CSV table of C-alpha atoms and ligand atoms in Angstrom, one decimal:
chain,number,residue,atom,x,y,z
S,48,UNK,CA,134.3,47.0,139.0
S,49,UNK,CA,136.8,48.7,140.8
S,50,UNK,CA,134.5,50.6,143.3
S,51,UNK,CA,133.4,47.1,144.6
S,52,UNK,CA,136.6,45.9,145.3
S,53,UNK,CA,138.4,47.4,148.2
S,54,UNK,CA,141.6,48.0,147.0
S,55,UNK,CA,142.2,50.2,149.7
S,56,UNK,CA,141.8,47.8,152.7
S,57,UNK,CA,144.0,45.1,150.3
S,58,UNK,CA,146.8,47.3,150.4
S,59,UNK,CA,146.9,47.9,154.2
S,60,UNK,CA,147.3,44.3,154.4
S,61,UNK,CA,151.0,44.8,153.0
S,62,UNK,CA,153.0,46.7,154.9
S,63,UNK,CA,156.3,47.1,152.3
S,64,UNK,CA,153.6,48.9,149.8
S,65,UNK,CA,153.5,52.0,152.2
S,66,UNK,CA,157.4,52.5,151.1
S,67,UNK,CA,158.8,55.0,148.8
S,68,UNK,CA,161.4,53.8,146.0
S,69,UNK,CA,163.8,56.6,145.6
S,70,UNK,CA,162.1,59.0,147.2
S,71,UNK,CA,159.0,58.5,145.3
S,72,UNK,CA,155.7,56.2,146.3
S,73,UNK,CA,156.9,52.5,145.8
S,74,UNK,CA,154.7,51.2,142.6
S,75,UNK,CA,155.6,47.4,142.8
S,76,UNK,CA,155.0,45.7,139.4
S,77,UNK,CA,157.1,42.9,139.2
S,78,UNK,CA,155.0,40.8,141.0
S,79,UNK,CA,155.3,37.7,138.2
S,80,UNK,CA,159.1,37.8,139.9
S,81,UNK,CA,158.0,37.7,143.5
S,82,UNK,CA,155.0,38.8,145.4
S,83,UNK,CA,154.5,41.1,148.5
S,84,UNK,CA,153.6,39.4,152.1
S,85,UNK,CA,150.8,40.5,154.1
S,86,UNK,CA,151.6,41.3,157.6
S,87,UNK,CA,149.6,38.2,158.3
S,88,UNK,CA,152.0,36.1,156.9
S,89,UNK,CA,154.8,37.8,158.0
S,90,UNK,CA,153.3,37.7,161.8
S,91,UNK,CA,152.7,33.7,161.2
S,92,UNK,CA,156.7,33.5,160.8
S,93,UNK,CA,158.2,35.4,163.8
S,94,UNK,CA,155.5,33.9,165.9
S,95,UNK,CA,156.6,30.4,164.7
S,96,UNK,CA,159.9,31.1,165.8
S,97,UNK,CA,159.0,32.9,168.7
S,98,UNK,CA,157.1,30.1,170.3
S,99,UNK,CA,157.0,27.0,168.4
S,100,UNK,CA,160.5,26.4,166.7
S,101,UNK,CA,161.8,23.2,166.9
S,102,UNK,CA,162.8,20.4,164.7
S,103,UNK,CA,159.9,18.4,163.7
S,104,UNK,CA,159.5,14.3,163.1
S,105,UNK,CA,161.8,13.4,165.9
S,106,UNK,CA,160.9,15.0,169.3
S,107,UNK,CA,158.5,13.7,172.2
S,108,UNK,CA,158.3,16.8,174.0
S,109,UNK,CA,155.9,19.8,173.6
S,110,UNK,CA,157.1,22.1,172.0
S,111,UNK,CA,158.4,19.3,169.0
S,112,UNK,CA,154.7,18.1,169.0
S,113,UNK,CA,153.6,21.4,168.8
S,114,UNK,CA,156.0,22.4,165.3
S,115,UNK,CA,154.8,18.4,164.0
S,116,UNK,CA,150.9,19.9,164.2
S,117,UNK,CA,151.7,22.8,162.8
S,118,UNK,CA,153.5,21.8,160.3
S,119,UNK,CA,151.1,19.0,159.1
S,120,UNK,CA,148.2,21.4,159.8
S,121,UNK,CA,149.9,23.9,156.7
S,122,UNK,CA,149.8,20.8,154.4
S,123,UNK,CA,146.5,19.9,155.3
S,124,UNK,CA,145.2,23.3,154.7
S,125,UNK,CA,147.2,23.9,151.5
S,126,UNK,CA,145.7,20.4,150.0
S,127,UNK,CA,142.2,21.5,150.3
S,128,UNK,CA,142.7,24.8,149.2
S,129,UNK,CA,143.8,22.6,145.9
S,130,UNK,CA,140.9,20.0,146.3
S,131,UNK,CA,144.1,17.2,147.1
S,132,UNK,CA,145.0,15.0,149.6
S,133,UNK,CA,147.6,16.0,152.4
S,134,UNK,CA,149.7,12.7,151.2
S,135,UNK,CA,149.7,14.1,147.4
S,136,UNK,CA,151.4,17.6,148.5
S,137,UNK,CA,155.0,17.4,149.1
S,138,UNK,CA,157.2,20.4,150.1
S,139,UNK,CA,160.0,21.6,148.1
S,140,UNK,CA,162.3,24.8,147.5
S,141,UNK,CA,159.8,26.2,144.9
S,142,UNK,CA,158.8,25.1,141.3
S,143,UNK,CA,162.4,24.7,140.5
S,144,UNK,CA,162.7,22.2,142.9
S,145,UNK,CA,159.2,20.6,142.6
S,146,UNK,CA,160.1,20.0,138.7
S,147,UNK,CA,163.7,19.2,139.4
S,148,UNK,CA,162.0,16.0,142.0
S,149,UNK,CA,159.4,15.2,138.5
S,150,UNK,CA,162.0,15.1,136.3
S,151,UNK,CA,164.4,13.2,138.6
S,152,UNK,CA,162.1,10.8,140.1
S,153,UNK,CA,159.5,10.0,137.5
S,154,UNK,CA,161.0,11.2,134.3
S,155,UNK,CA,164.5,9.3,135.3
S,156,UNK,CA,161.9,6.0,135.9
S,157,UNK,CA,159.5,6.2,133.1
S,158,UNK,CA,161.7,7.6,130.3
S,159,UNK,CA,163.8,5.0,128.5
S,160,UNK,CA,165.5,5.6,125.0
S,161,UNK,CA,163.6,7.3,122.2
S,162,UNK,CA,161.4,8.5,124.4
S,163,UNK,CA,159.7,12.3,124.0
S,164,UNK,CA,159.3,15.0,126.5
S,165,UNK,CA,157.1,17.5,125.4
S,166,UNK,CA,157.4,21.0,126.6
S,167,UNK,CA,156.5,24.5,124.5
S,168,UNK,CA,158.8,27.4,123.5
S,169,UNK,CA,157.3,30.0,126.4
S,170,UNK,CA,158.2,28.0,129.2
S,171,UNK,CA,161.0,28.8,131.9
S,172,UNK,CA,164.2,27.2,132.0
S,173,UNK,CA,162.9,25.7,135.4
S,174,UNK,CA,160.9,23.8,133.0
S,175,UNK,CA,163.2,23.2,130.0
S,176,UNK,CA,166.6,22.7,131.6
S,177,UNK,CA,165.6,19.3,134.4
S,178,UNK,CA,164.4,17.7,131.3
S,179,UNK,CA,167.4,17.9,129.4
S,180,UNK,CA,169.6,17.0,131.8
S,181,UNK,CA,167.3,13.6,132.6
S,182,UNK,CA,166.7,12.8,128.9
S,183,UNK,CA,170.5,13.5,128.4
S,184,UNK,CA,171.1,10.6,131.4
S,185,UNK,CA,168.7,8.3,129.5
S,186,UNK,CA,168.5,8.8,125.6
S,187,UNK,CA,165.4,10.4,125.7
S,188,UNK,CA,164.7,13.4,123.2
S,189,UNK,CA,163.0,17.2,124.4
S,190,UNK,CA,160.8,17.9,121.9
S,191,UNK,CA,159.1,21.7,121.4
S,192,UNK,CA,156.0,22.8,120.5
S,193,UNK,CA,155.8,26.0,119.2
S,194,UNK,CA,154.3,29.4,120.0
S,195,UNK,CA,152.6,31.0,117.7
S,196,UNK,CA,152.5,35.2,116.9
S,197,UNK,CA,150.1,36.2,119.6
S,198,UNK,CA,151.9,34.2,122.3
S,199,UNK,CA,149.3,30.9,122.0
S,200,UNK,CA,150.6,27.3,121.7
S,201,UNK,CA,150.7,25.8,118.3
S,202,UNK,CA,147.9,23.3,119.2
S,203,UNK,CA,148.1,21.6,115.6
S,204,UNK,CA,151.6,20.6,116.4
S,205,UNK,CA,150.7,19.7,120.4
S,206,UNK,CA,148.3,17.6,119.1
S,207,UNK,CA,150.5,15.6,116.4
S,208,UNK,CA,153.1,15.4,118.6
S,209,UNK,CA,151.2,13.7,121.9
S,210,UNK,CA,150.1,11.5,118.8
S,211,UNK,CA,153.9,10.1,118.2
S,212,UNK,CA,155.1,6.9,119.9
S,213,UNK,CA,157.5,7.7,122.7
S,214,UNK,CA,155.4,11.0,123.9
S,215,UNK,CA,155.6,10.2,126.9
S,216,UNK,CA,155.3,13.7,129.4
S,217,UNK,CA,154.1,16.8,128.5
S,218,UNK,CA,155.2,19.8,130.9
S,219,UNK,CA,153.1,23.1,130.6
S,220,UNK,CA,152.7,26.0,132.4
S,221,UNK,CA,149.4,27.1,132.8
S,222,UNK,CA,150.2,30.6,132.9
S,223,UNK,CA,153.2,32.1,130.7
S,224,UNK,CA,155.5,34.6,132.8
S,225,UNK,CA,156.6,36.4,130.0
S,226,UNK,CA,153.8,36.6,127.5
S,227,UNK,CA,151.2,36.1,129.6
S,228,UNK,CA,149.1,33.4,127.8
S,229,UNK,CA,146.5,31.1,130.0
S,230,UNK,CA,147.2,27.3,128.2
S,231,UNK,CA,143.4,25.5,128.0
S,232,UNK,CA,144.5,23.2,130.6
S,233,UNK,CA,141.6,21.4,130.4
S,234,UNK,CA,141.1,20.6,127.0
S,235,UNK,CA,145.1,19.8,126.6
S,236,UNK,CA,145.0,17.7,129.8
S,237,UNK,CA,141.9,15.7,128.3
S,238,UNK,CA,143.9,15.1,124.3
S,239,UNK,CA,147.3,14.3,126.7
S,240,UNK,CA,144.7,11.4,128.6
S,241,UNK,CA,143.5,9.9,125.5
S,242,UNK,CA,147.3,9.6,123.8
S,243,UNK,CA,148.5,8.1,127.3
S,244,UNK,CA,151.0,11.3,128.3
S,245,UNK,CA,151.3,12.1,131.6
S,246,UNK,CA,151.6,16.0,132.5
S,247,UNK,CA,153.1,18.2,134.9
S,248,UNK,CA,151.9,21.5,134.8
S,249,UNK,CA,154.0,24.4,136.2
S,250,UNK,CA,151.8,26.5,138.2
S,251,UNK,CA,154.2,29.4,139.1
S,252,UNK,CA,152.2,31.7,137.7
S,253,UNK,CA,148.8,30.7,137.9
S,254,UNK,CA,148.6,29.7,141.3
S,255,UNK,CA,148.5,33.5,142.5
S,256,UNK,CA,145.8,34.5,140.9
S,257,UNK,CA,143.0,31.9,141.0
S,258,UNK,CA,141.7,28.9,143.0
S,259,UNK,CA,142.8,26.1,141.1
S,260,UNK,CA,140.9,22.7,142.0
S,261,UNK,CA,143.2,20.1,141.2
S,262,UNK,CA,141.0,17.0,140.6
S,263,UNK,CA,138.9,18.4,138.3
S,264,UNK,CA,142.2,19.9,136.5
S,265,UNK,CA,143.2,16.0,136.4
S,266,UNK,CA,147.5,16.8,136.0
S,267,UNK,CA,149.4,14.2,136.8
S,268,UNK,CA,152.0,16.8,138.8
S,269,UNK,CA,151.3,20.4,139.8
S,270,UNK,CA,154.6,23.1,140.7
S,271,UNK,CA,154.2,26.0,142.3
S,272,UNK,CA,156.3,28.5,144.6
S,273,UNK,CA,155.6,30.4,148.2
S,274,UNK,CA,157.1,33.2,147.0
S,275,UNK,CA,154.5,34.5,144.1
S,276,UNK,CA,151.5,33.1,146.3
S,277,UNK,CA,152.2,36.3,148.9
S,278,UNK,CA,153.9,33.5,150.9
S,279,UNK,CA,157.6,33.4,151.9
S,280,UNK,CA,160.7,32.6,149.8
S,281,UNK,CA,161.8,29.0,150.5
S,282,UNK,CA,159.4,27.3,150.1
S,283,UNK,CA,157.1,25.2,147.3
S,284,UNK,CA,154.8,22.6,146.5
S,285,UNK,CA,154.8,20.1,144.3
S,286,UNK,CA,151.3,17.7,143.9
S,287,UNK,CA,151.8,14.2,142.3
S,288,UNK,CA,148.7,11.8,142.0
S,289,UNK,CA,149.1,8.9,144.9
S,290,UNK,CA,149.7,6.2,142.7
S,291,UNK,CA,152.1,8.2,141.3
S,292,UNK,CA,154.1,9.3,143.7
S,293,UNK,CA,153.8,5.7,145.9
S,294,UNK,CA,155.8,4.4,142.6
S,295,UNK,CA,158.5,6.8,142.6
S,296,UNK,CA,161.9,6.4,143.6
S,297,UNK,CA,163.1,9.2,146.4
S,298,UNK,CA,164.7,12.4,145.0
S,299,UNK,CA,167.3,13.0,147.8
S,300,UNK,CA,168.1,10.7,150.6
S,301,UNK,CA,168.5,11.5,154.3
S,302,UNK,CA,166.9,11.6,157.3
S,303,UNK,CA,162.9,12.2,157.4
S,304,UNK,CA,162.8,10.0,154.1
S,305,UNK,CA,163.4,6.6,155.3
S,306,UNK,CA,161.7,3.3,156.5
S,307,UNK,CA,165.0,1.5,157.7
S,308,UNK,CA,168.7,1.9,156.9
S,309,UNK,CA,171.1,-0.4,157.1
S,310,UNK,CA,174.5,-0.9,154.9
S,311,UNK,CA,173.3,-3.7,153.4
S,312,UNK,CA,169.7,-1.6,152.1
S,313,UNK,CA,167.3,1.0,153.0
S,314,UNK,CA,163.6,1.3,152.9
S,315,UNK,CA,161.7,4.2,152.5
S,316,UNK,CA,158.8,6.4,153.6
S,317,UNK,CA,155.7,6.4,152.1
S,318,UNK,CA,154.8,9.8,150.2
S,319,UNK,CA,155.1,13.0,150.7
S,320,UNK,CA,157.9,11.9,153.4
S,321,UNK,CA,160.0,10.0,151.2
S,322,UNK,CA,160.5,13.1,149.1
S,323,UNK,CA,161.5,15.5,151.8
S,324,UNK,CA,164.4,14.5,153.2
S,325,UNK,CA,166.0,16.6,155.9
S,326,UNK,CA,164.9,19.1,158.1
S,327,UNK,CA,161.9,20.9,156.6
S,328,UNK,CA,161.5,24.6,156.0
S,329,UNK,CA,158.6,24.7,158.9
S,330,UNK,CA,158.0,28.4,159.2
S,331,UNK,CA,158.1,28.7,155.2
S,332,UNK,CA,154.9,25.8,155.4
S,333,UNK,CA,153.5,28.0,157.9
S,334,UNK,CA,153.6,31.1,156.1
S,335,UNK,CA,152.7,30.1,153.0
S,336,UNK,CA,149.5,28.0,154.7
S,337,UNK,CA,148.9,31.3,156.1
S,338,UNK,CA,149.1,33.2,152.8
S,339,UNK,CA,146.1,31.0,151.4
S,340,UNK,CA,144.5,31.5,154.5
S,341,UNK,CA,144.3,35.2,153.6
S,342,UNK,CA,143.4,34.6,149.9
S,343,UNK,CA,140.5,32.4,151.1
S,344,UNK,CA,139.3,36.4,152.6
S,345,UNK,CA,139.8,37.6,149.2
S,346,UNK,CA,137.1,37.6,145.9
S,347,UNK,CA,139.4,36.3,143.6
S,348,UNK,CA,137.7,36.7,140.4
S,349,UNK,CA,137.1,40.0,141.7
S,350,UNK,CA,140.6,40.5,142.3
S,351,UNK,CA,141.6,39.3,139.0
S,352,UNK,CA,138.8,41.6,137.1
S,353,UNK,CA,141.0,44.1,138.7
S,354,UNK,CA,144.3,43.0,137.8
S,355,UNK,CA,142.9,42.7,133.9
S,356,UNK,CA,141.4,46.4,134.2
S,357,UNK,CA,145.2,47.5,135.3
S,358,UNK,CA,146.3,45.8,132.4
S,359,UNK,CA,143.9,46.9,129.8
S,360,UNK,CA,144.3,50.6,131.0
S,361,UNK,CA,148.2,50.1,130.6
S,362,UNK,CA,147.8,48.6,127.1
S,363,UNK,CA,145.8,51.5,126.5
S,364,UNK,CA,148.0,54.2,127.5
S,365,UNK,CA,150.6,52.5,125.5
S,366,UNK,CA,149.1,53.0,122.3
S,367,UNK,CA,150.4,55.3,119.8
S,368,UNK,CA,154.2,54.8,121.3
S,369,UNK,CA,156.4,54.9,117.9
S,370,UNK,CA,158.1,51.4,117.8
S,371,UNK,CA,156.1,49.9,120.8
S,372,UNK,CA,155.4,46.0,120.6
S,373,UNK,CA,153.2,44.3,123.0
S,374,UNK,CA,155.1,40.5,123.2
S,375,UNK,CA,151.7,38.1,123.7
S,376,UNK,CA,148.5,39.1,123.2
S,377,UNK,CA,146.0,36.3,123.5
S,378,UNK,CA,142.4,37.2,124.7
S,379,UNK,CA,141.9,36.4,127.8
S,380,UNK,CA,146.0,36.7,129.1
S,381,UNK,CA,147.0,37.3,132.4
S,382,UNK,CA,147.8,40.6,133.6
S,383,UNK,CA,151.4,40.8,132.6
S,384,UNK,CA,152.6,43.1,129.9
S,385,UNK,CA,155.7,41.8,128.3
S,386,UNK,CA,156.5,44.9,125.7
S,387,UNK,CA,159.5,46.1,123.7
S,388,UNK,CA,160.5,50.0,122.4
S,389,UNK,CA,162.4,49.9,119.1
S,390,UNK,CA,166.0,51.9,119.8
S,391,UNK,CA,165.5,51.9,123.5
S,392,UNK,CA,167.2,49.2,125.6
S,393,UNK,CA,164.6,47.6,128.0
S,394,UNK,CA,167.8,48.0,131.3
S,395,UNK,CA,167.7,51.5,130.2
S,396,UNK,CA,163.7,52.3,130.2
S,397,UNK,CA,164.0,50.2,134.0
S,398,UNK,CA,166.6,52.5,135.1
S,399,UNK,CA,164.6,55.9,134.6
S,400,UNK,CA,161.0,54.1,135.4
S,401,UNK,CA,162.9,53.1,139.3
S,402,UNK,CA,163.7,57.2,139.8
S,403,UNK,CA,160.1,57.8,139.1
S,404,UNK,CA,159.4,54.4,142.2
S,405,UNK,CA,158.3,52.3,139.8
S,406,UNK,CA,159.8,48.3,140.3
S,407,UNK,CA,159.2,46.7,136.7
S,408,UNK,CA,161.7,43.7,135.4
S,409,UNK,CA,163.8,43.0,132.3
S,410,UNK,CA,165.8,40.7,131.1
S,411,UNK,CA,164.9,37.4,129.0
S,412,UNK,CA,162.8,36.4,132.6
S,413,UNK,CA,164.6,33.2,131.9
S,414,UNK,CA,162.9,32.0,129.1
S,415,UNK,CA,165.7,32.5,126.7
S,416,UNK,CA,164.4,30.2,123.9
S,417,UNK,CA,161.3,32.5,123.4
S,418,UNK,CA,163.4,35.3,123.4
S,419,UNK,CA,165.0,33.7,120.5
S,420,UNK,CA,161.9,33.0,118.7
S,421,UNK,CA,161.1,37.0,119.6
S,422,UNK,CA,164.0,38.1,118.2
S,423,UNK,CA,164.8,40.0,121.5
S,424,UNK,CA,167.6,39.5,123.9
S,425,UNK,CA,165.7,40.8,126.5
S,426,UNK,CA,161.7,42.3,127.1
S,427,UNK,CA,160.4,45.1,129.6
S,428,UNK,CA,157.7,42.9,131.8
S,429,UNK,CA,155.3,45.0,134.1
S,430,UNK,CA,152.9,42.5,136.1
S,431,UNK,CA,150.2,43.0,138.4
S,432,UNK,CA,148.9,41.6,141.8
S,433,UNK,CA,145.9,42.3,143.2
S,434,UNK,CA,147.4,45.2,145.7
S,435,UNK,CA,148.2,47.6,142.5
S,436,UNK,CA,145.9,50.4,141.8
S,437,UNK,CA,144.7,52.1,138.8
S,438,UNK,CA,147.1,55.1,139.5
S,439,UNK,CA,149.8,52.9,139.5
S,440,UNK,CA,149.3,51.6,136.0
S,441,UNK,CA,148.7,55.5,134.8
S,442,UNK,CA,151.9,56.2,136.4
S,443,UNK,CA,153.7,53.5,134.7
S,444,UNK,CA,151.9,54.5,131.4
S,445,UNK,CA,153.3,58.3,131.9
S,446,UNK,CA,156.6,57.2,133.5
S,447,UNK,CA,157.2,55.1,130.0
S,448,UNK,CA,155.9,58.3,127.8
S,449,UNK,CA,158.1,60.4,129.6
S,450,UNK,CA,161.3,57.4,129.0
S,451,UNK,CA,160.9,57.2,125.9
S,452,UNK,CA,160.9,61.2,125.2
S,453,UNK,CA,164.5,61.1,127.4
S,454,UNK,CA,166.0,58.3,125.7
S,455,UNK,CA,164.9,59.0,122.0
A,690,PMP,N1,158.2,28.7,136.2
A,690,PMP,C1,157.6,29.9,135.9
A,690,PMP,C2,156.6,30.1,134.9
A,690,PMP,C3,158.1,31.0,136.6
A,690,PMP,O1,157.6,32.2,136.4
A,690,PMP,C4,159.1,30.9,137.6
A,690,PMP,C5,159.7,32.1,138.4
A,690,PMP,N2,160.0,33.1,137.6
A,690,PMP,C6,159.6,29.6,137.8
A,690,PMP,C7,159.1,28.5,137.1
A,690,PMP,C8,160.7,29.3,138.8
A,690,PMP,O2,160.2,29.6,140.1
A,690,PMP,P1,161.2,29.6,141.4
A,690,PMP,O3,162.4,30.4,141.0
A,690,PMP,O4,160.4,30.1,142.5
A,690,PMP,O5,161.6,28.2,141.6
């Protein structure tokens, strides 16, 4: 499969990837952490500021009108590449921010006490931690659904739980950034329907590798970041169905967000306005427009063949390691490697993999409660992107080998 897909022309598209890391070629796999740029992209930003910069919503001369198209032209092209309307798509930070504005906004409105918000034991603090600090502000309760040995969610337990009275949200992610596992959106979305739960799904680590059509998902909210879409750091969406979001109360006031102020009361915007208050990050709606705009060149269920051939050839080479445990092993996951040695410290195995120029992460990837139910305090995680190349997965395989003979 990899013959067909021209790796080789992708990576000339990313201009950091030509680097070395200590000396060595620069093998970049810790792309569930953050994503390269194509020059593309990259061009998109300096030309932005080099002729268009200006403040946007408030100027009537050209070069204001000219940022205003732009700018609305990124969210117009970003909402079709997800099959929504512009007015659904709001810009935020990232998916921090995006669930931070759910939580805040809708949770704060629709949550009373006793009420349930669902979430699972893989998901990010992103997606644990707003929750809790909105059902701490109104009595409602987090409850967990648990994951179960080869990283999948315990849908027995999903499925009595959207049952109980007071379920109220479920928040997902599609993708898990530590273990891996895809979620059957689909079906789940369809139970959550049928129980009357709304769900947010956080797309931070699905978004970069497939085309995801959001009507036909039928979520209630989607998050994702710029930054792991090969789009710049800064920036984020967050989707909300129209009726939704024309209920909700605004996250943060300021300028951009309003109707008319006044001391006595203030109106606000319609959506996605009344959620972005301030100046916006233009050049970061520009870029990451432009990233999809350079996905929409790519095959991505080529790409992602790829990315799972990378994967399976790593898992491979892994085999036979004394103590080695892969952490999430569903059929189907995505092409993430979560893995542990026994007796060698993950910080460690990073240390000697970076003089040989390879960039993996470790840590607890901020999921700390799964790390609990792991048993770990921390995980090696290599992930791919479709820019990495089958040598670089036999280099991480022999680059771990050779670790593990140093540090044993
Ligand atoms: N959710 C998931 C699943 C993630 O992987 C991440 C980033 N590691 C986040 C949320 C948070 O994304 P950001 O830091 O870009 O807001």
């Amino acid at each position: 499969m990899s013959d067909q897909y021209p790796i080789e022309k992708i990576r000339s598209d990313f201009p950091i990837l030509g680097q070395t890391n200590r000396g060595k070629p620069l093998a970049y796999l810790d792309n569930a952490a953050s994503s390269q740029k194509p020059q593309r992209v990259i061009d998109s930003i300096s030309k932005y500021y080099e002729s268009t910069n200006s403040n946007v919503h408030r100027g009537v001369y050209q070069l204001a009108e000219e940022a205003e198209n732009h700018y609305r032209m990124a969210r117009e092209y970003i909402a079709d590449w997800f099959s929504v309307s512009a007015d659904e798509l709001i810009f935020t930070r990232g998916t921090t921010e995006s669930l931070n504005l759910v939580a805040n906004s809708f949770g704060k409105t629709q949550l009373g006490e006793g009420d349930r918000v669902i979430v699972s034991e893989m998901e990010h603090h992103a997606n644990i931690v707003p929750w809790q600090l909105v059902c701490k502000t109104v009595g409602a309760q987090i409850t967990v659904v648990p994951v179960l040995p080869d990283g999948s969610l315990d849908r027995q337990v999903l499925s009595s739980l959207l049952k109980e009275p007071g379920s109220r949200i479920l928040s997902l992610c599609q993708v898990s950034n530590t273990l891996g596992t895809q979620n059957p959106l689909s079906e789940i979305i369809q139970e959550a329907k049928l129980n009357d739960v709304r769900i947010v799904v956080d797309g931070a680590q699905s978004a970069p590798h497939q085309r995801i059509n959001l009507r036909e998902l039928g979520c209630d909210f989607f998050a994702f970041s710029g930054h792991k879409v090969f789009g710049p750091m800064g920036i984020g969406v967050l989707f909300g169905q129209k009726e939704l979001l024309q209920e909700m109360p605004p996250f943060l006031g300021g300028g951009d967000m309003i109707d008319q102020v006044s001391f006595e009361g203030t109106t606000f915007a319609s959506p996605p306005q009344r959620f972005e208050a301030g100046t916006p990050n233009v050049a970061g709606a520009i870029g990451l427009a432009e990233a999809f705009r350079y996905l929409s060149e790519i095959d991505l269920k080529l790409a992602s063949r790829h990315e799972k051939q990378l994967l399976a050839l790593s898992r491979e080479g892994f085999q036979g390691i004394e103590g080695f445990i892969e952490h999430g092993t569903t059929s189907g996951k995505a092409a993430l490697l979560s893995f542990s040695i026994d007796g060698i410290h993950p910080h460690d195995l990073s240390t000697l993999l970076d003089s040989e120029g390879i960039a993996i992460r470790t840590g607890h990837h901020c999921c700390q409660p799964l790390m609990q139910k792991l048993g770990v305090e921390a995980t090696a995680r290599a992930s791919f992107a479709l820019y990495n190349t089958l040598e670089e997965a036999e280099r991480l395989v022999s680059a771990v080998r050779k670790a593990v003979s140093v540090l044993r």
